[in-house]
CSV table of N, CA and C in Angstrom, one decimal:
chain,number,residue,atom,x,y,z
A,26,UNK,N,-10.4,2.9,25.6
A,26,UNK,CA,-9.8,2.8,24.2
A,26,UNK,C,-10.2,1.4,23.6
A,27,UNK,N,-10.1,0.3,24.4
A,27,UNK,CA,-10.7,-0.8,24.0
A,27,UNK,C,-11.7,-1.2,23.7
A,28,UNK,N,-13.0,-0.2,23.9
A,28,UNK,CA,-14.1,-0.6,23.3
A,28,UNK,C,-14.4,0.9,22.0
A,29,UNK,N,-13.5,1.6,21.9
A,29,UNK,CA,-13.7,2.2,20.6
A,29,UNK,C,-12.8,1.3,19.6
A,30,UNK,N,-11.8,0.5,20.1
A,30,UNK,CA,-11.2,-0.3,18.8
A,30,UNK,C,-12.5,-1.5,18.8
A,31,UNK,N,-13.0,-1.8,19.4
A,31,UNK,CA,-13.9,-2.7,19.0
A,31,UNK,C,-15.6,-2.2,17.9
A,32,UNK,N,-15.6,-1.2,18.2
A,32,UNK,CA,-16.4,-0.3,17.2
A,32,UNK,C,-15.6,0.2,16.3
A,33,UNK,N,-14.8,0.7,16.1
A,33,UNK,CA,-14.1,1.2,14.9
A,33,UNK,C,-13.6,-0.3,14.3
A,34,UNK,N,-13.3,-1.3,14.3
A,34,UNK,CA,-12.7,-3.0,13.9
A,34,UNK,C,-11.8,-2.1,12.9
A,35,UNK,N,-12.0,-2.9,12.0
A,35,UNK,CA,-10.8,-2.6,10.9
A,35,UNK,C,-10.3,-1.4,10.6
A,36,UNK,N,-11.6,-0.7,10.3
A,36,UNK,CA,-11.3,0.8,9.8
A,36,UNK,C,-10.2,1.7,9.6
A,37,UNK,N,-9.6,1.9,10.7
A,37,UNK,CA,-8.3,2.7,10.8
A,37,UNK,C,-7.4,1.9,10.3
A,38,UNK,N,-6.8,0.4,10.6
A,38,UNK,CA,-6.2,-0.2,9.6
A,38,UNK,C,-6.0,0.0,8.2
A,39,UNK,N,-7.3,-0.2,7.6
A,39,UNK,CA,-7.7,-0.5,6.6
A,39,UNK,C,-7.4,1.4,6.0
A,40,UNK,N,-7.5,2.2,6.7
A,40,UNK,CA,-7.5,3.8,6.1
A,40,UNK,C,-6.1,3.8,5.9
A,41,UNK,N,-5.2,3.3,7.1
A,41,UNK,CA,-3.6,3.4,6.4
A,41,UNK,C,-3.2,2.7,5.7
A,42,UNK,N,-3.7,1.5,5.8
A,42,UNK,CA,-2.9,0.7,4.0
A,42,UNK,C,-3.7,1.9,3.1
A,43,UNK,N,-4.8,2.2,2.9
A,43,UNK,CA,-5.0,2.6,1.9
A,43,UNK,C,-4.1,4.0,1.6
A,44,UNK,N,-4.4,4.8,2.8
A,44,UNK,CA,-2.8,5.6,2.8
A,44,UNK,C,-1.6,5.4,2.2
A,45,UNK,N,-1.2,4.4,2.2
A,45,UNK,CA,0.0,4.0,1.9
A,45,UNK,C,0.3,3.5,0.6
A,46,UNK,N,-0.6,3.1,0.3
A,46,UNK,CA,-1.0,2.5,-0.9
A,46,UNK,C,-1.3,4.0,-2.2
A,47,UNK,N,-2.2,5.0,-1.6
A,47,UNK,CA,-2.0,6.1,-2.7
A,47,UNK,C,-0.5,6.7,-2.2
A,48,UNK,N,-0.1,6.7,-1.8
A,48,UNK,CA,1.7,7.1,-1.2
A,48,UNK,C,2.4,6.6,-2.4
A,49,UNK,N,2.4,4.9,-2.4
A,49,UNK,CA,3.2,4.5,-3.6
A,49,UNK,C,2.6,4.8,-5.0
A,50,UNK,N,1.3,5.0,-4.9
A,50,UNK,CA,0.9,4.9,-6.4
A,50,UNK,C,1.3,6.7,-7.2
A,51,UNK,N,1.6,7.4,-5.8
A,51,UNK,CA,1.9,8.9,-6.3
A,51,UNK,C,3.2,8.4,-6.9
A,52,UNK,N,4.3,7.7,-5.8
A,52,UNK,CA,5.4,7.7,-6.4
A,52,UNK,C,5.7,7.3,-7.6
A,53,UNK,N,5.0,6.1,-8.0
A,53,UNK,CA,5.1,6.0,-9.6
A,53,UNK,C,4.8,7.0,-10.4
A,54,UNK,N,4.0,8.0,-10.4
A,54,UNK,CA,3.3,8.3,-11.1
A,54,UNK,C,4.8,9.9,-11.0
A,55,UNK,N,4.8,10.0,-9.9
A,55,UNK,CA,6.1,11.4,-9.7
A,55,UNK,C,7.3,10.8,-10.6
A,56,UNK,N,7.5,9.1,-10.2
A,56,UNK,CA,9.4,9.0,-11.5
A,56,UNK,C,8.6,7.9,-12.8
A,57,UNK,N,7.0,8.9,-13.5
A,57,UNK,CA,6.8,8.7,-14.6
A,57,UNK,C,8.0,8.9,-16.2
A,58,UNK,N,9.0,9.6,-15.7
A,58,UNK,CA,9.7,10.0,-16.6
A,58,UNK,C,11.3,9.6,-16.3
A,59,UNK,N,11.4,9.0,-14.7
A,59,UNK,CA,13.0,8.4,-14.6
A,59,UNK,C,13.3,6.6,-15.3
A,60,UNK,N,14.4,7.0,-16.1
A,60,UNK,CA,14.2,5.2,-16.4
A,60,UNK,C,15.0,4.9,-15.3
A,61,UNK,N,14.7,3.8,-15.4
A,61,UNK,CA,14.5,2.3,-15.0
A,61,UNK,C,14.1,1.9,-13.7
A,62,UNK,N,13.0,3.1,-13.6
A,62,UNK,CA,12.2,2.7,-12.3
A,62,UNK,C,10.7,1.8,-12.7
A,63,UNK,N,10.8,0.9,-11.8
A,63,UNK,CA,9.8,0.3,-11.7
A,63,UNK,C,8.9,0.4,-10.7
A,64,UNK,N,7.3,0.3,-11.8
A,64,UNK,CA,6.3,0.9,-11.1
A,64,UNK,C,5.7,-0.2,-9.6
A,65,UNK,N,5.2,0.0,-8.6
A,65,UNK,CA,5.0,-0.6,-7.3
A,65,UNK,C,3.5,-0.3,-7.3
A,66,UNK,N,3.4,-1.5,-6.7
A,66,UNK,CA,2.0,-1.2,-6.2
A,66,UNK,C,1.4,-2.2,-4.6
A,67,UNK,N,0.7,-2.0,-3.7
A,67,UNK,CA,-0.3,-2.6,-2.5
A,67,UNK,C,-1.1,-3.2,-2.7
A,68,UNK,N,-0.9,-4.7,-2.3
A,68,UNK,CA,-1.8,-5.5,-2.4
A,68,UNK,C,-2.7,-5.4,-0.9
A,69,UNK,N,-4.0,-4.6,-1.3
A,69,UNK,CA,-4.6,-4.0,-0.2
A,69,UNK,C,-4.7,-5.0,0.6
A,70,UNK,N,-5.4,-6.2,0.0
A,70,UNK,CA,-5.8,-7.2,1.3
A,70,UNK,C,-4.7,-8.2,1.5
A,71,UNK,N,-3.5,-8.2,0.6
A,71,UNK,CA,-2.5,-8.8,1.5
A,71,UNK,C,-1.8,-8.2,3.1
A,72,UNK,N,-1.7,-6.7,2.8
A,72,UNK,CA,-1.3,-5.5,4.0
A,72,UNK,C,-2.5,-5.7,5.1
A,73,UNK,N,-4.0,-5.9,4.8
A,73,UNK,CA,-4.9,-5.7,5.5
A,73,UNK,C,-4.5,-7.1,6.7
A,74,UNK,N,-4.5,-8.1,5.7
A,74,UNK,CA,-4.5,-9.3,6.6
A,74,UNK,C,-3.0,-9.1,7.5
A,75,UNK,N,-1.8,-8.7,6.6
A,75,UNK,CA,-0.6,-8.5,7.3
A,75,UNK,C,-0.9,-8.1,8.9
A,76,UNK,N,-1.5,-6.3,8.9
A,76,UNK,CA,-1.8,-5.7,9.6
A,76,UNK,C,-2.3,-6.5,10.9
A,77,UNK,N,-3.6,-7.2,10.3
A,77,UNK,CA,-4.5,-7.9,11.1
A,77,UNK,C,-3.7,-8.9,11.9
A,78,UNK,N,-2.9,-9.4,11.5
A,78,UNK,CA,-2.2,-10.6,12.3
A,78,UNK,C,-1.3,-9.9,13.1
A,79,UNK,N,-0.4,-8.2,12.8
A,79,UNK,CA,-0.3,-7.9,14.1
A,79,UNK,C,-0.9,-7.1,15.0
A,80,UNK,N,-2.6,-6.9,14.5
A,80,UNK,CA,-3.0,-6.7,15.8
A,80,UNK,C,-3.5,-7.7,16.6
A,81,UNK,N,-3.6,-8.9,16.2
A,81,UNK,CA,-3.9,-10.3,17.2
A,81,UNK,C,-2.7,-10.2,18.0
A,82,UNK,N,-1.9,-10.1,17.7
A,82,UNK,CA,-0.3,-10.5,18.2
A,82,UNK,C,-0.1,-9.7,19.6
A,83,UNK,N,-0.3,-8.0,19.2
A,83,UNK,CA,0.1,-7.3,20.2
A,83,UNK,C,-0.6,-6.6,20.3
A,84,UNK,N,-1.8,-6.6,21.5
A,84,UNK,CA,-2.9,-5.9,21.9
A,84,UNK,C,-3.1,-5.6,23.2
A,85,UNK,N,-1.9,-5.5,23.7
A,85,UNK,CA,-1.5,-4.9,25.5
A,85,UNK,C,-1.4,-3.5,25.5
A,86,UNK,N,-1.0,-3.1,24.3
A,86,UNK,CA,-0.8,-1.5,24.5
A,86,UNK,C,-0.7,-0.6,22.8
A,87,UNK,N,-1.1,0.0,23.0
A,87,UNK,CA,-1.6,0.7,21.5
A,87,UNK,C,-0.4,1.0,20.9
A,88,UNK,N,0.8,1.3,21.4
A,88,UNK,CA,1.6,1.6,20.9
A,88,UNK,C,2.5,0.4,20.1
A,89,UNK,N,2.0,-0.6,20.4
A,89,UNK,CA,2.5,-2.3,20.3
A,89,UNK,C,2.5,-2.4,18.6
A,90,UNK,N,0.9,-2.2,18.2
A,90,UNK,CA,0.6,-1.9,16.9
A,90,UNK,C,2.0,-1.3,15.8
A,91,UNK,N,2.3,-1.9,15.1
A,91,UNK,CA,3.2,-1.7,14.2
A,91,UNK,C,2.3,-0.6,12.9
A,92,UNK,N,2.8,0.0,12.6
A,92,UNK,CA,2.2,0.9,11.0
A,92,UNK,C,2.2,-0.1,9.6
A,93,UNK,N,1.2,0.0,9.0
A,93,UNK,CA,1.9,-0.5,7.6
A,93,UNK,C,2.6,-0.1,6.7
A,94,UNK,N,3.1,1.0,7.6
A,94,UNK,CA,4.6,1.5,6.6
A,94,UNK,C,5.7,0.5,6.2
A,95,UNK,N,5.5,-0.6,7.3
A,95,UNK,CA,6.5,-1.7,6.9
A,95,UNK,C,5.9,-2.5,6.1
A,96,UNK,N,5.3,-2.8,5.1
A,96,UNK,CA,4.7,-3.7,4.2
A,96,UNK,C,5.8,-4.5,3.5
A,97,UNK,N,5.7,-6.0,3.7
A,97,UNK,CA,6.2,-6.9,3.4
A,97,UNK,C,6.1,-7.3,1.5
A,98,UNK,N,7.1,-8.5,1.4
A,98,UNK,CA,6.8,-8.4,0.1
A,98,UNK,C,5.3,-8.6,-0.6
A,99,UNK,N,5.1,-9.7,0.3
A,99,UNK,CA,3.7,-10.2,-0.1
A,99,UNK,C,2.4,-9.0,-0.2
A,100,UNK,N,2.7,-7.9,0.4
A,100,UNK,CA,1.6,-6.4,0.6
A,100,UNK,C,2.3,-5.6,-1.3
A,101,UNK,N,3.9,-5.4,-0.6
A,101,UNK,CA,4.0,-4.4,-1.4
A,101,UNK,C,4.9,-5.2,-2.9
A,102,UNK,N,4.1,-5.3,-3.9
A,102,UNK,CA,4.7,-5.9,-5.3
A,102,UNK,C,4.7,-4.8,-6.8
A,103,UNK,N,5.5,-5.3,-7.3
A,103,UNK,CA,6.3,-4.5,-8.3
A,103,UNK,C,5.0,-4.8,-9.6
A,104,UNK,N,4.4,-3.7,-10.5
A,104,UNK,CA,3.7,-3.7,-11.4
A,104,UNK,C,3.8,-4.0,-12.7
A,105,UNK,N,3.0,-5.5,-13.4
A,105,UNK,CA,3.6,-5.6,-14.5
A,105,UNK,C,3.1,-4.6,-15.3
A,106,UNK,N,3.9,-4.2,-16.4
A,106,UNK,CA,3.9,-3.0,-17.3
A,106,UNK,C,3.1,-3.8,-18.6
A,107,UNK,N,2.1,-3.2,-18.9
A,107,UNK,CA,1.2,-3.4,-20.8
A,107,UNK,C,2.5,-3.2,-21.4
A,108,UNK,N,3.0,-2.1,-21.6
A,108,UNK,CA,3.8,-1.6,-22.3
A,108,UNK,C,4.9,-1.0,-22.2
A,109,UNK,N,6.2,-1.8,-21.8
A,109,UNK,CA,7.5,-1.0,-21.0
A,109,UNK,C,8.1,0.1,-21.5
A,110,UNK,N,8.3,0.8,-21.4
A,110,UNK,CA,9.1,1.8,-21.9
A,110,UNK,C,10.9,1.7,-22.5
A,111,UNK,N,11.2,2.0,-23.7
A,111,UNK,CA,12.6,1.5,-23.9
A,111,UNK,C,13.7,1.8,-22.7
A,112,UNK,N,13.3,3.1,-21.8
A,112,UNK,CA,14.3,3.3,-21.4
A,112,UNK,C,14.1,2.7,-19.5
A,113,UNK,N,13.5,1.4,-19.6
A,113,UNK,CA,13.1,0.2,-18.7
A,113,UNK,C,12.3,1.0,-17.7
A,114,UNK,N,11.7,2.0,-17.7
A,114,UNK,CA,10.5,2.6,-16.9
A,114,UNK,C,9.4,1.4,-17.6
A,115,UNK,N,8.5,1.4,-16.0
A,115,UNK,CA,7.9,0.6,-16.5
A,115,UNK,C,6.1,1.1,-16.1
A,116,UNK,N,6.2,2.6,-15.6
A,116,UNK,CA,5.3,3.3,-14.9
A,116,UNK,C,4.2,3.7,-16.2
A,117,UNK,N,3.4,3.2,-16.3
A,117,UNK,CA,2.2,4.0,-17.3
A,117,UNK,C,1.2,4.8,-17.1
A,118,UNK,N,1.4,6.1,-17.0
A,118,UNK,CA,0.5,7.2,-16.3
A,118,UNK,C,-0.7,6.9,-16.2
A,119,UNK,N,-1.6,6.4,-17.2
A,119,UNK,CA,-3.3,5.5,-17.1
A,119,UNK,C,-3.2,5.0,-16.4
A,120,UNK,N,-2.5,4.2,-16.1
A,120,UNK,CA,-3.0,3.1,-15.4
A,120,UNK,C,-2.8,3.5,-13.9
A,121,UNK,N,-1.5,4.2,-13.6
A,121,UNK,CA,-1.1,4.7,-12.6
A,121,UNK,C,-2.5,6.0,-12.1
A,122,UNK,N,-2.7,6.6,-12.7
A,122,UNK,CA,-4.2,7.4,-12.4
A,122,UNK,C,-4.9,6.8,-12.4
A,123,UNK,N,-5.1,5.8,-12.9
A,123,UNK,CA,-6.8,5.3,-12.5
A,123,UNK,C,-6.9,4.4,-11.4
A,124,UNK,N,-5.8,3.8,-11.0
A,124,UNK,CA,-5.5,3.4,-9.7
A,124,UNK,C,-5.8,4.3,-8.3
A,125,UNK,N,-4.7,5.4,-8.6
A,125,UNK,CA,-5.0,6.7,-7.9
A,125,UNK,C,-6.4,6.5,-7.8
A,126,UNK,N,-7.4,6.8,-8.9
A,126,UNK,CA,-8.2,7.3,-8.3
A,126,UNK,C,-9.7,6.6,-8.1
A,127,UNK,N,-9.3,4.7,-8.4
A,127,UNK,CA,-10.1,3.8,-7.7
A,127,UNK,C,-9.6,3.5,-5.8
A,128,UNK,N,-8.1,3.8,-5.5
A,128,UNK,CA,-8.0,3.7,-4.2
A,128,UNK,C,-8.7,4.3,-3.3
């Protein structure tokens, strides 16, 4: 197993932030219409490096590896809004799809 994580490096990391990352960007885009939800978004390479520092950490056993389902503040931040919505939604479907679909 240790020498396919050394051929595969990042990759699988890097597939679940991004995982995670279209995860939240659905969810904005699903409470486009609840107020006063604010829109979220993955800061890919803050989660990436997150990630990365705990796989230096704990590399005895594969299971050690934590998910980036726990993304920290510095990964996971709140999106400023162009244009808020009166009823304090701050989700803008553009932008929230074209996110979607540069991730």
């Amino acid at each position: 197993m240790a020498q396919l994580d050394r051929v595969l490096g990042v990759f699988p990391t890097a597939a679940a932030v991004q995982a995670k990352r279209l995860e939240v960007i659905a969810g904005n885009i699903a409470n486009a219409s609840t107020p006063q939800y604010r829109a979220r978004d993955v800061d890919f390479r803050a989660a990436l490096r997150e990630a990365g520092d705990e796989m230096r950490l704990a590399v005895t056993h594969q299971k050690h590896i934590e998910s980036p389902e726990q993304l920290t503040r510095d990964a996971l931040q709140y999106r400023v809004p162009l244009a808020p919505a009166r009823d304090g939604n701050t989700v803008e479907t553009h932008i929230e799809e074209a996110a979607y679909g540069d991730a």
